[in-house]
Amino acid sequence: MYTSLKEECYEANLQLPKLGLVLFTFGNVSAVDRQRAVFAIKPSGVSYETLTPADIVICDYEGKVVEGTLRPSSDTKTHAYLYKQWEAIGGVAHTHSTYAVAWAQAGLDIPVFGTTHADHTHRDIPCAPVLTDAMIQGDYEHETGCQILDCLTEKALRYQETEMVLLQNHGPFTWGKTAAKAVYNSAVLEELAKMAYLTLQINPATPRLKDALCNKHYERKHGQNAYYGQGC
């Protein structure tokens, strides 16, 4: 019944180990079907080497299983919350990639130091604060989604423009119009995190990218008059 959705989710999940973004059973990707108000997600604790499309679990926006025999990812309620809140996204990814996690553990936003960063977002990549004890002891995964949303809201960031976030002491979450784009954003985030770290190692006093150059690179790729690529 959900064959194509499961296949999309499956293919996106397989990209995580191929891109070096996860080890063992770490991480997960989901893909949503807006017309049927369900999403597909990787089952919890299943190796990518043995994962099959049939293993993918279908859930509703409350995180309840609609189809599947395996337990869905432990992060399912986080994905569900983001799908409910952000109607324009089609996929969500969560990884434990090294440099992104390092920034998250440090509790720091990733600053815009260069045009590679600005090509993808003209804002710092935000780090949402660690959850409170009450959040952790309550509906933890749901509260994780709330913390992500609150972080973007407080920093006046649009989820369509900043498709990535860090959660302090946890790691990165990314999203996009498709599951494949969410994975792409996870790979980009890891590279930006690595570049920023190395930049500060070489020169701890590195200045931020100047606004004019930052905005130019973002707008030429994403703005109303964008001219990057072969689109009409």
Coordinates of N, CA and C in Angstrom, one line a residue:
M1 N 0.8 -1.2 0.0 CA 0.0 0.0 0.0 C 0.9 1.3 0.0
Y2 N 2.0 1.2 0.7 CA 2.9 2.4 0.7 C 4.2 2.0 0.1
T3 N 4.2 1.3 -1.0 CA 5.5 0.8 -1.6 C 6.4 1.9 -2.0
S4 N 5.9 2.9 -2.7 CA 6.8 3.9 -3.2 C 7.4 4.8 -2.1
L5 N 6.6 5.0 -1.1 CA 7.0 5.8 0.1 C 8.1 5.0 0.8
K6 N 7.9 3.8 1.0 CA 8.9 2.9 1.7 C 10.2 2.9 0.9
E7 N 10.1 2.8 -0.4 CA 11.3 2.8 -1.2 C 12.1 4.1 -1.2
E8 N 11.3 5.2 -1.2 CA 12.0 6.5 -1.1 C 12.7 6.6 0.3
C9 N 12.1 6.2 1.3 CA 12.7 6.2 2.6 C 13.9 5.3 2.7
Y10 N 13.8 4.1 2.2 CA 14.8 3.1 2.2 C 16.1 3.6 1.5
E11 N 15.9 4.2 0.3 CA 17.0 4.7 -0.5 C 17.7 5.8 0.2
A12 N 16.9 6.7 0.8 CA 17.5 7.8 1.5 C 18.3 7.4 2.7
N13 N 17.8 6.4 3.5 CA 18.6 5.9 4.6 C 19.9 5.2 4.2
L14 N 19.9 4.5 3.1 CA 21.1 3.9 2.6 C 22.2 4.9 2.3
Q15 N 21.9 6.1 2.0 CA 22.9 7.1 1.7 C 23.7 7.6 3.0
L16 N 23.1 7.4 4.2 CA 23.8 7.8 5.4 C 25.1 7.1 5.6
P17 N 25.2 5.8 5.6 CA 26.5 5.2 5.7 C 27.4 5.4 4.5
K18 N 26.8 5.5 3.3 CA 27.6 5.7 2.1 C 28.3 7.0 2.2
L19 N 27.7 8.0 2.8 CA 28.3 9.4 2.9 C 29.1 9.5 4.1
G20 N 29.2 8.5 4.9 CA 30.0 8.6 6.1 C 29.4 9.4 7.2
L21 N 28.1 9.4 7.2 CA 27.4 10.2 8.2 C 27.0 9.5 9.5
V22 N 27.0 8.1 9.4 CA 26.6 7.3 10.5 C 27.5 6.1 10.6
L23 N 27.5 5.4 11.8 CA 28.1 4.1 12.0 C 27.1 3.2 12.5
F24 N 27.2 1.9 12.2 CA 26.4 0.9 12.8 C 24.9 1.2 12.5
T25 N 24.1 1.3 13.6 CA 22.7 1.6 13.4 C 22.3 3.0 13.7
F26 N 23.3 3.9 13.9 CA 23.1 5.3 14.2 C 22.2 6.0 13.1
G27 N 21.4 6.9 13.5 CA 20.7 7.8 12.6 C 19.5 7.3 12.0
N28 N 18.8 8.1 11.3 CA 17.5 7.7 10.6 C 17.1 8.8 9.7
V29 N 16.3 8.4 8.7 CA 15.7 9.3 7.7 C 14.2 8.9 7.6
S30 N 13.4 9.9 7.4 CA 12.0 9.7 7.1 C 11.5 10.4 5.8
A31 N 10.4 9.9 5.3 CA 9.8 10.6 4.1 C 8.3 10.6 4.3
V32 N 7.7 11.7 3.9 CA 6.3 11.9 4.2 C 5.4 11.9 3.0
D33 N 4.2 11.4 3.1 CA 3.2 11.4 2.1 C 2.1 12.4 2.6
R34 N 2.1 13.6 2.1 CA 1.2 14.6 2.6 C -0.3 14.3 2.3
Q35 N -0.6 13.7 1.2 CA -1.9 13.4 0.8 C -2.6 12.4 1.8
R36 N -1.7 11.4 2.2 CA -2.3 10.4 3.1 C -1.9 10.6 4.6
A37 N -1.2 11.7 4.8 CA -0.9 12.1 6.2 C -0.2 11.1 7.0
V38 N 0.8 10.4 6.3 CA 1.7 9.4 7.0 C 3.1 9.7 6.6
F39 N 4.0 9.1 7.3 CA 5.4 9.2 6.9 C 6.1 7.8 7.1
A40 N 7.1 7.5 6.4 CA 7.9 6.3 6.5 C 9.2 6.6 7.2
I41 N 9.6 5.7 8.0 CA 10.8 5.9 8.8 C 11.6 4.6 9.1
K42 N 12.9 4.7 9.2 CA 13.7 3.6 9.5 C 13.3 2.9 10.8
P43 N 13.3 1.6 10.9 CA 13.0 0.9 12.1 C 14.2 1.0 13.1
S44 N 13.9 1.0 14.4 CA 14.9 1.2 15.4 C 15.9 0.1 15.5
G45 N 17.2 0.4 15.5 CA 18.2 -0.5 15.8 C 18.5 -1.5 14.7
V46 N 18.0 -1.3 13.5 CA 18.2 -2.2 12.4 C 19.5 -1.8 11.6
S47 N 20.4 -2.7 11.3 CA 21.6 -2.4 10.5 C 21.2 -1.9 9.1
Y48 N 22.0 -1.0 8.6 CA 21.8 -0.5 7.2 C 22.2 -1.7 6.2
E49 N 23.0 -2.5 6.6 CA 23.5 -3.6 5.8 C 22.3 -4.7 5.6
T50 N 21.5 -4.8 6.5 CA 20.4 -5.8 6.4 C 19.0 -5.1 6.1
L51 N 19.0 -3.8 6.2 CA 17.7 -3.1 6.0 C 17.1 -3.4 4.6
T52 N 15.8 -3.6 4.5 CA 15.1 -3.8 3.3 C 13.9 -2.8 3.2
P53 N 13.4 -2.5 2.0 CA 12.2 -1.7 1.9 C 11.0 -2.2 2.8
A54 N 10.9 -3.5 2.9 CA 9.8 -4.0 3.7 C 9.9 -3.8 5.2
D55 N 11.1 -3.5 5.6 CA 11.4 -3.2 7.0 C 10.9 -1.8 7.4
I56 N 10.8 -0.9 6.5 CA 10.4 0.5 6.7 C 9.0 0.6 7.4
V57 N 8.9 1.4 8.4 CA 7.7 1.5 9.2 C 6.9 2.8 8.8
I58 N 5.6 2.6 8.6 CA 4.7 3.8 8.3 C 4.0 4.2 9.6
C59 N 4.1 5.5 9.8 CA 3.5 6.1 11.0 C 2.6 7.3 10.6
D60 N 1.7 7.7 11.5 CA 0.9 8.9 11.4 C 1.6 10.0 12.0
Y61 N 0.9 11.2 12.0 CA 1.6 12.4 12.5 C 1.6 12.4 14.1
E62 N 1.1 11.4 14.7 CA 1.2 11.3 16.2 C 2.3 10.3 16.5
G63 N 2.9 9.7 15.5 CA 4.0 8.8 15.7 C 3.5 7.3 15.9
K64 N 2.2 7.1 15.7 CA 1.7 5.8 15.9 C 1.8 5.0 14.6
V65 N 2.2 3.7 14.7 CA 2.4 2.8 13.6 C 1.1 2.5 12.8
V66 N 1.2 2.8 11.5 CA 0.1 2.5 10.6 C 0.3 1.2 9.9
E67 N 1.5 1.0 9.5 CA 1.9 -0.3 8.8 C 3.3 -0.7 9.1
G68 N 3.5 -1.9 9.4 CA 4.9 -2.4 9.7 C 4.9 -3.3 10.9
T69 N 5.8 -4.2 10.9 CA 5.9 -5.2 12.0 C 7.1 -4.9 13.0
L70 N 7.9 -3.9 12.6 CA 9.1 -3.5 13.4 C 8.8 -2.3 14.2
R71 N 9.5 -2.0 15.3 CA 9.4 -0.8 16.0 C 10.0 0.3 15.3
P72 N 9.4 1.5 15.1 CA 10.0 2.6 14.4 C 11.1 3.2 15.2
S73 N 11.9 4.0 14.5 CA 13.0 4.7 15.2 C 12.6 5.4 16.5
S74 N 13.5 5.4 17.4 CA 13.2 6.1 18.7 C 13.0 7.6 18.6
D75 N 13.4 8.1 17.4 CA 13.2 9.5 17.1 C 11.9 9.8 16.4
T76 N 11.1 8.9 16.3 CA 9.8 9.0 15.4 C 9.0 10.2 15.8
K77 N 8.8 10.5 17.1 CA 8.0 11.6 17.5 C 8.6 12.9 17.2
T78 N 9.9 13.0 17.1 CA 10.5 14.2 16.7 C 10.2 14.5 15.2
H79 N 10.3 13.5 14.4 CA 10.0 13.6 13.0 C 8.5 14.0 12.8
A80 N 7.6 13.3 13.6 CA 6.2 13.6 13.5 C 5.9 15.0 13.8
Y81 N 6.5 15.5 14.9 CA 6.2 16.9 15.3 C 6.7 17.9 14.2
L82 N 7.8 17.7 13.6 CA 8.3 18.6 12.6 C 7.4 18.5 11.3
Y83 N 6.9 17.4 11.0 CA 5.9 17.3 9.8 C 4.6 18.0 10.1
K84 N 4.2 17.9 11.3 CA 2.9 18.6 11.7 C 3.1 20.1 11.7
Q85 N 4.3 20.6 12.1 CA 4.5 22.0 12.2 C 4.9 22.7 10.9
W86 N 5.7 22.0 10.1 CA 6.3 22.5 8.8 C 5.7 21.8 7.6
E87 N 4.7 22.4 7.0 CA 3.9 21.7 6.0 C 4.7 21.6 4.7
A88 N 5.8 22.4 4.5 CA 6.5 22.4 3.2 C 7.6 21.3 3.2
I89 N 7.9 20.6 4.3 CA 9.0 19.7 4.2 C 8.5 18.3 3.8
G90 N 9.4 17.6 3.1 CA 9.0 16.2 2.7 C 9.9 15.1 3.3
G91 N 10.9 15.5 4.0 CA 11.8 14.5 4.6 C 12.6 15.1 5.7
V92 N 13.0 14.3 6.7 CA 13.7 14.7 7.8 C 14.9 13.6 8.0
A93 N 16.0 14.1 8.4 CA 17.2 13.2 8.7 C 17.8 13.6 10.0
H94 N 18.3 12.6 10.7 CA 19.1 12.7 11.9 C 20.3 11.9 11.9
T95 N 21.5 12.5 12.1 CA 22.7 11.7 12.0 C 23.5 11.9 13.3
H96 N 24.6 11.2 13.4 CA 25.6 11.4 14.5 C 27.0 11.7 13.9
S97 N 27.0 12.5 12.8 CA 28.2 12.8 12.1 C 29.2 13.6 13.0
T98 N 30.5 13.3 12.9 CA 31.5 13.7 13.9 C 31.5 15.2 14.2
Y99 N 31.7 16.0 13.1 CA 32.0 17.4 13.4 C 30.7 18.1 13.8
A100 N 29.6 17.8 13.2 CA 28.3 18.4 13.6 C 28.0 18.0 15.1
V101 N 28.2 16.8 15.5 CA 28.0 16.4 16.9 C 29.0 17.2 17.8
A102 N 30.2 17.4 17.3 CA 31.2 18.1 18.2 C 30.7 19.5 18.4
W103 N 30.2 20.2 17.4 CA 29.6 21.6 17.6 C 28.4 21.5 18.6
A104 N 27.6 20.5 18.4 CA 26.4 20.3 19.2 C 26.8 20.1 20.7
Q105 N 27.8 19.3 20.9 CA 28.3 19.0 22.3 C 28.9 20.2 22.9
A106 N 29.5 21.1 22.1 CA 30.0 22.3 22.6 C 28.9 23.4 22.8
G107 N 27.7 23.1 22.3 CA 26.6 24.0 22.5 C 26.7 25.3 21.7
L108 N 27.4 25.3 20.5 CA 27.6 26.5 19.8 C 27.0 26.5 18.4
D109 N 26.5 27.6 18.0 CA 26.1 27.8 16.6 C 27.3 27.7 15.7
I110 N 27.1 27.3 14.4 CA 28.2 27.3 13.5 C 28.2 28.6 12.7
P111 N 29.2 29.5 12.9 CA 29.2 30.8 12.2 C 29.4 30.7 10.7
V112 N 29.0 31.7 10.0 CA 29.3 31.8 8.6 C 30.6 32.4 8.4
F113 N 31.6 31.6 8.0 CA 32.9 32.0 7.7 C 33.3 32.2 6.2
G114 N 32.5 31.4 5.4 CA 32.9 31.5 4.0 C 31.7 31.3 3.0
T115 N 32.0 31.3 1.8 CA 30.9 31.3 0.8 C 30.3 29.9 0.6
T116 N 31.1 28.9 1.0 CA 30.5 27.5 0.9 C 29.3 27.4 1.8
H117 N 29.4 28.0 3.0 CA 28.3 28.1 4.0 C 27.2 28.9 3.4
A118 N 27.5 30.1 2.9 CA 26.5 31.0 2.4 C 25.8 30.5 1.2
D119 N 26.4 29.6 0.4 CA 25.7 28.9 -0.7 C 24.5 28.1 -0.2
H120 N 24.5 27.7 1.0 CA 23.4 26.9 1.5 C 22.5 27.6 2.5
T121 N 23.0 28.5 3.3 CA 22.2 29.3 4.2 C 23.0 30.6 4.5
H122 N 22.4 31.7 4.6 CA 23.1 32.9 4.9 C 23.1 33.2 6.4
R123 N 22.6 32.3 7.2 CA 22.6 32.5 8.6 C 23.5 31.4 9.3
D124 N 23.9 31.7 10.5 CA 24.6 30.7 11.3 C 23.7 29.5 11.5
I125 N 24.3 28.3 11.5 CA 23.6 27.1 11.8 C 23.3 27.1 13.3
P126 N 22.1 27.1 13.7 CA 21.7 27.3 15.1 C 21.9 26.0 15.9
C127 N 22.3 26.2 17.2 CA 22.3 25.1 18.1 C 21.2 25.3 19.2
A128 N 20.2 24.5 19.1 CA 19.1 24.6 20.1 C 19.6 24.2 21.5
P129 N 19.2 24.9 22.5 CA 19.6 24.6 23.9 C 19.3 23.2 24.3
V130 N 20.1 22.6 25.2 CA 19.8 21.3 25.8 C 18.4 21.3 26.5
L131 N 17.8 20.2 26.4 CA 16.4 20.1 27.0 C 16.5 20.2 28.5
T132 N 15.4 20.8 29.1 CA 15.3 20.8 30.6 C 15.1 19.4 31.1
D133 N 15.3 19.3 32.4 CA 15.0 18.0 33.1 C 13.6 17.6 32.9
A134 N 12.7 18.5 32.9 CA 11.2 18.2 32.8 C 11.0 17.7 31.4
M135 N 11.6 18.3 30.4 CA 11.5 17.8 29.0 C 12.0 16.4 28.8
I136 N 13.2 16.2 29.4 CA 13.8 14.9 29.3 C 13.0 13.8 30.0
Q137 N 12.4 14.1 31.1 CA 11.7 13.1 31.9 C 10.2 13.0 31.4
G138 N 9.8 13.9 30.5 CA 8.5 13.8 29.9 C 8.5 13.1 28.6
D139 N 7.8 13.7 27.6 CA 7.7 13.1 26.3 C 9.0 13.5 25.5
Y140 N 10.1 12.9 25.8 CA 11.4 13.3 25.3 C 11.5 13.6 23.8
E141 N 11.1 12.7 23.0 CA 11.3 12.8 21.6 C 10.4 13.9 21.0
H142 N 9.2 14.0 21.6 CA 8.3 15.1 21.2 C 8.9 16.5 21.6
E143 N 9.4 16.5 22.8 CA 10.0 17.8 23.3 C 11.2 18.2 22.5
T144 N 11.9 17.2 21.9 CA 13.1 17.5 21.1 C 12.6 18.2 19.8
G145 N 11.5 17.8 19.3 CA 10.9 18.5 18.1 C 10.5 20.0 18.5
C146 N 9.9 20.1 19.7 CA 9.5 21.4 20.2 C 10.7 22.3 20.3
Q147 N 11.8 21.8 20.9 CA 13.0 22.6 21.1 C 13.6 23.0 19.8
I148 N 13.6 22.2 18.8 CA 14.1 22.6 17.4 C 13.2 23.7 16.9
L149 N 11.9 23.6 16.9 CA 11.0 24.6 16.4 C 11.2 25.9 17.2
D150 N 11.3 25.8 18.5 CA 11.4 27.0 19.3 C 12.7 27.8 19.0
C151 N 13.8 27.0 18.8 CA 15.1 27.6 18.5 C 15.0 28.4 17.2
L152 N 14.4 27.9 16.2 CA 14.3 28.6 14.9 C 13.4 29.8 15.1
T153 N 12.4 29.7 15.8 CA 11.4 30.8 16.1 C 12.1 31.9 16.8
E154 N 12.9 31.6 17.9 CA 13.5 32.6 18.7 C 14.6 33.3 17.9
K155 N 15.2 32.6 17.0 CA 16.3 33.2 16.2 C 15.8 33.8 14.9
A156 N 14.5 33.9 14.7 CA 13.8 34.4 13.6 C 14.3 33.8 12.3
L157 N 14.5 32.5 12.3 CA 14.9 31.7 11.1 C 13.7 31.0 10.5
R158 N 13.7 31.1 9.1 CA 12.7 30.4 8.4 C 13.2 29.0 8.0
Y159 N 12.3 28.0 8.3 CA 12.8 26.6 8.1 C 13.0 26.3 6.6
Q160 N 12.4 27.1 5.7 CA 12.7 26.9 4.3 C 14.1 27.4 3.9
E161 N 14.7 28.3 4.7 CA 16.0 28.9 4.4 C 17.1 28.2 5.2
T162 N 16.8 27.9 6.4 CA 17.8 27.2 7.2 C 17.3 25.8 7.5
E163 N 17.7 24.8 6.7 CA 17.2 23.5 6.7 C 18.1 22.5 7.6
M164 N 18.6 23.1 8.6 CA 19.5 22.3 9.5 C 19.6 23.0 10.8
V165 N 19.8 22.1 11.8 CA 19.9 22.6 13.2 C 20.7 21.6 14.0
L166 N 21.4 22.1 15.1 CA 22.0 21.3 16.0 C 21.2 21.3 17.3
L167 N 21.2 20.2 18.0 CA 20.6 20.1 19.3 C 21.7 19.9 20.4
Q168 N 21.8 20.8 21.3 CA 23.0 20.7 22.2 C 23.0 19.4 22.9
N169 N 24.3 18.8 23.0 CA 24.6 17.5 23.6 C 23.9 16.3 22.9
H170 N 23.3 16.6 21.7 CA 22.7 15.5 21.0 C 23.3 15.4 19.6
G171 N 22.9 16.3 18.7 CA 23.4 16.2 17.3 C 22.6 16.9 16.3
P172 N 22.8 16.7 15.0 CA 22.2 17.4 14.0 C 20.9 16.8 13.5
F173 N 19.9 17.7 13.1 CA 18.7 17.3 12.4 C 18.6 18.2 11.2
T174 N 18.2 17.6 10.1 CA 18.1 18.3 8.8 C 16.8 18.0 8.2
W175 N 16.3 18.8 7.2 CA 15.1 18.5 6.6 C 15.1 19.1 5.2
G176 N 14.1 18.8 4.3 CA 14.1 19.3 3.0 C 12.8 19.0 2.3
K177 N 12.7 19.3 1.1 CA 11.4 19.1 0.3 C 11.3 17.6 0.1
T178 N 12.4 16.8 0.1 CA 12.3 15.4 -0.1 C 13.2 14.7 1.0
A179 N 13.1 13.4 1.1 CA 14.0 12.7 2.0 C 15.5 12.8 1.5
A180 N 15.6 12.7 0.2 CA 16.9 12.9 -0.4 C 17.6 14.2 -0.1
K181 N 16.8 15.3 -0.2 CA 17.3 16.6 0.1 C 17.7 16.7 1.6
A182 N 16.9 16.1 2.5 CA 17.3 16.1 3.9 C 18.6 15.4 4.1
V183 N 18.9 14.3 3.4 CA 20.2 13.7 3.5 C 21.3 14.6 2.9
Y184 N 21.0 15.2 1.8 CA 22.0 16.1 1.2 C 22.3 17.2 2.2
N185 N 21.3 17.7 2.9 CA 21.6 18.8 3.9 C 22.4 18.2 5.1
S186 N 22.2 17.0 5.4 CA 23.0 16.4 6.5 C 24.5 16.3 6.1
A187 N 24.7 16.0 4.8 CA 26.1 15.9 4.3 C 26.7 17.3 4.3
V188 N 25.9 18.3 3.8 CA 26.4 19.7 3.7 C 26.7 20.2 5.1
L189 N 25.8 19.9 6.1 CA 26.0 20.4 7.5 C 27.3 19.8 8.0
E190 N 27.6 18.5 7.8 CA 28.8 17.9 8.3 C 30.1 18.6 7.7
E191 N 30.0 18.9 6.4 CA 31.1 19.6 5.8 C 31.3 21.0 6.3
L192 N 30.2 21.7 6.5 CA 30.3 23.1 7.0 C 30.9 23.1 8.4
A193 N 30.4 22.1 9.2 CA 30.9 22.0 10.6 C 32.4 21.7 10.6
K194 N 32.9 20.8 9.7 CA 34.3 20.5 9.6 C 35.1 21.7 9.2
M195 N 34.6 22.4 8.2 CA 35.3 23.6 7.7 C 35.4 24.7 8.7
A196 N 34.3 24.9 9.5 CA 34.4 25.9 10.5 C 35.3 25.6 11.6
Y197 N 35.3 24.3 12.0 CA 36.3 23.9 13.1 C 37.7 24.1 12.6
L198 N 38.0 23.7 11.4 CA 39.4 23.8 10.9 C 39.8 25.3 10.8
T199 N 38.9 26.1 10.3 CA 39.1 27.5 10.2 C 39.5 28.1 11.6
L200 N 38.8 27.8 12.6 CA 39.2 28.3 13.9 C 40.4 27.7 14.5
Q201 N 40.8 26.5 14.0 CA 42.1 26.0 14.5 C 43.3 26.7 13.8
I202 N 43.1 27.1 12.6 CA 44.1 27.8 11.9 C 44.2 29.3 12.4
N203 N 43.1 29.9 12.6 CA 43.0 31.3 13.0 C 41.8 31.5 13.9
P204 N 42.0 31.4 15.2 CA 40.9 31.6 16.2 C 40.2 32.9 16.1
A205 N 40.9 33.9 15.5 CA 40.3 35.2 15.3 C 39.7 35.5 14.0
T206 N 39.4 34.4 13.2 CA 38.8 34.6 11.9 C 37.6 35.4 11.9
P207 N 37.5 36.4 11.1 CA 36.2 37.2 11.1 C 35.1 36.5 10.3
R208 N 33.9 36.9 10.6 CA 32.7 36.4 9.9 C 32.8 36.8 8.5
L209 N 32.1 36.1 7.6 CA 32.0 36.5 6.2 C 31.2 37.8 6.1
K210 N 31.7 38.7 5.4 CA 31.1 40.0 5.3 C 29.7 39.9 4.7
D211 N 28.8 40.7 5.1 CA 27.4 40.6 4.7 C 27.1 40.6 3.2
A212 N 27.8 41.5 2.6 CA 27.6 41.7 1.1 C 28.0 40.4 0.4
L213 N 29.1 39.7 0.7 CA 29.5 38.5 0.1 C 28.6 37.3 0.5
C214 N 28.2 37.3 1.7 CA 27.3 36.3 2.2 C 25.9 36.3 1.5
N215 N 25.4 37.5 1.4 CA 24.1 37.7 0.8 C 24.2 37.4 -0.7
K216 N 25.3 37.8 -1.3 CA 25.4 37.6 -2.8 C 25.4 36.1 -3.1
H217 N 26.2 35.3 -2.3 CA 26.2 33.9 -2.6 C 24.9 33.2 -2.3
Y218 N 24.2 33.6 -1.3 CA 22.9 33.0 -1.0 C 21.9 33.3 -2.1
E219 N 21.8 34.6 -2.4 CA 20.8 35.1 -3.4 C 21.0 34.5 -4.8
R220 N 22.3 34.4 -5.2 CA 22.5 33.9 -6.6 C 22.1 32.5 -6.7
K221 N 21.9 31.8 -5.6 CA 21.5 30.4 -5.7 C 20.1 30.2 -5.2
H222 N 19.6 31.0 -4.3 CA 18.2 30.8 -3.8 C 17.3 32.0 -3.9
G223 N 17.8 33.1 -4.3 CA 17.0 34.3 -4.4 C 16.0 34.3 -5.5
Q224 N 15.2 35.4 -5.6 CA 14.2 35.5 -6.6 C 14.8 35.6 -8.0
N225 N 16.0 36.1 -8.1 CA 16.6 36.2 -9.4 C 17.9 35.3 -9.5
A226 N 17.8 34.1 -8.9 CA 18.9 33.2 -8.8 C 19.3 32.8 -10.2
Y227 N 20.6 32.7 -10.4 CA 21.2 32.3 -11.7 C 22.1 31.1 -11.6
Y228 N 22.2 30.5 -10.4 CA 23.1 29.3 -10.3 C 22.3 28.1 -10.9
G229 N 23.1 27.2 -11.6 CA 22.5 26.0 -12.2 C 21.8 26.2 -13.5
Q230 N 21.1 25.2 -13.9 CA 20.5 25.2 -15.3 C 19.0 25.4 -15.3
G231 N 18.4 25.9 -14.1 CA 17.0 26.1 -14.1 C 16.5 27.2 -15.0
C232 N 15.3 27.2 -15.4 CA 14.8 28.3 -16.2 C 14.3 29.4 -15.4

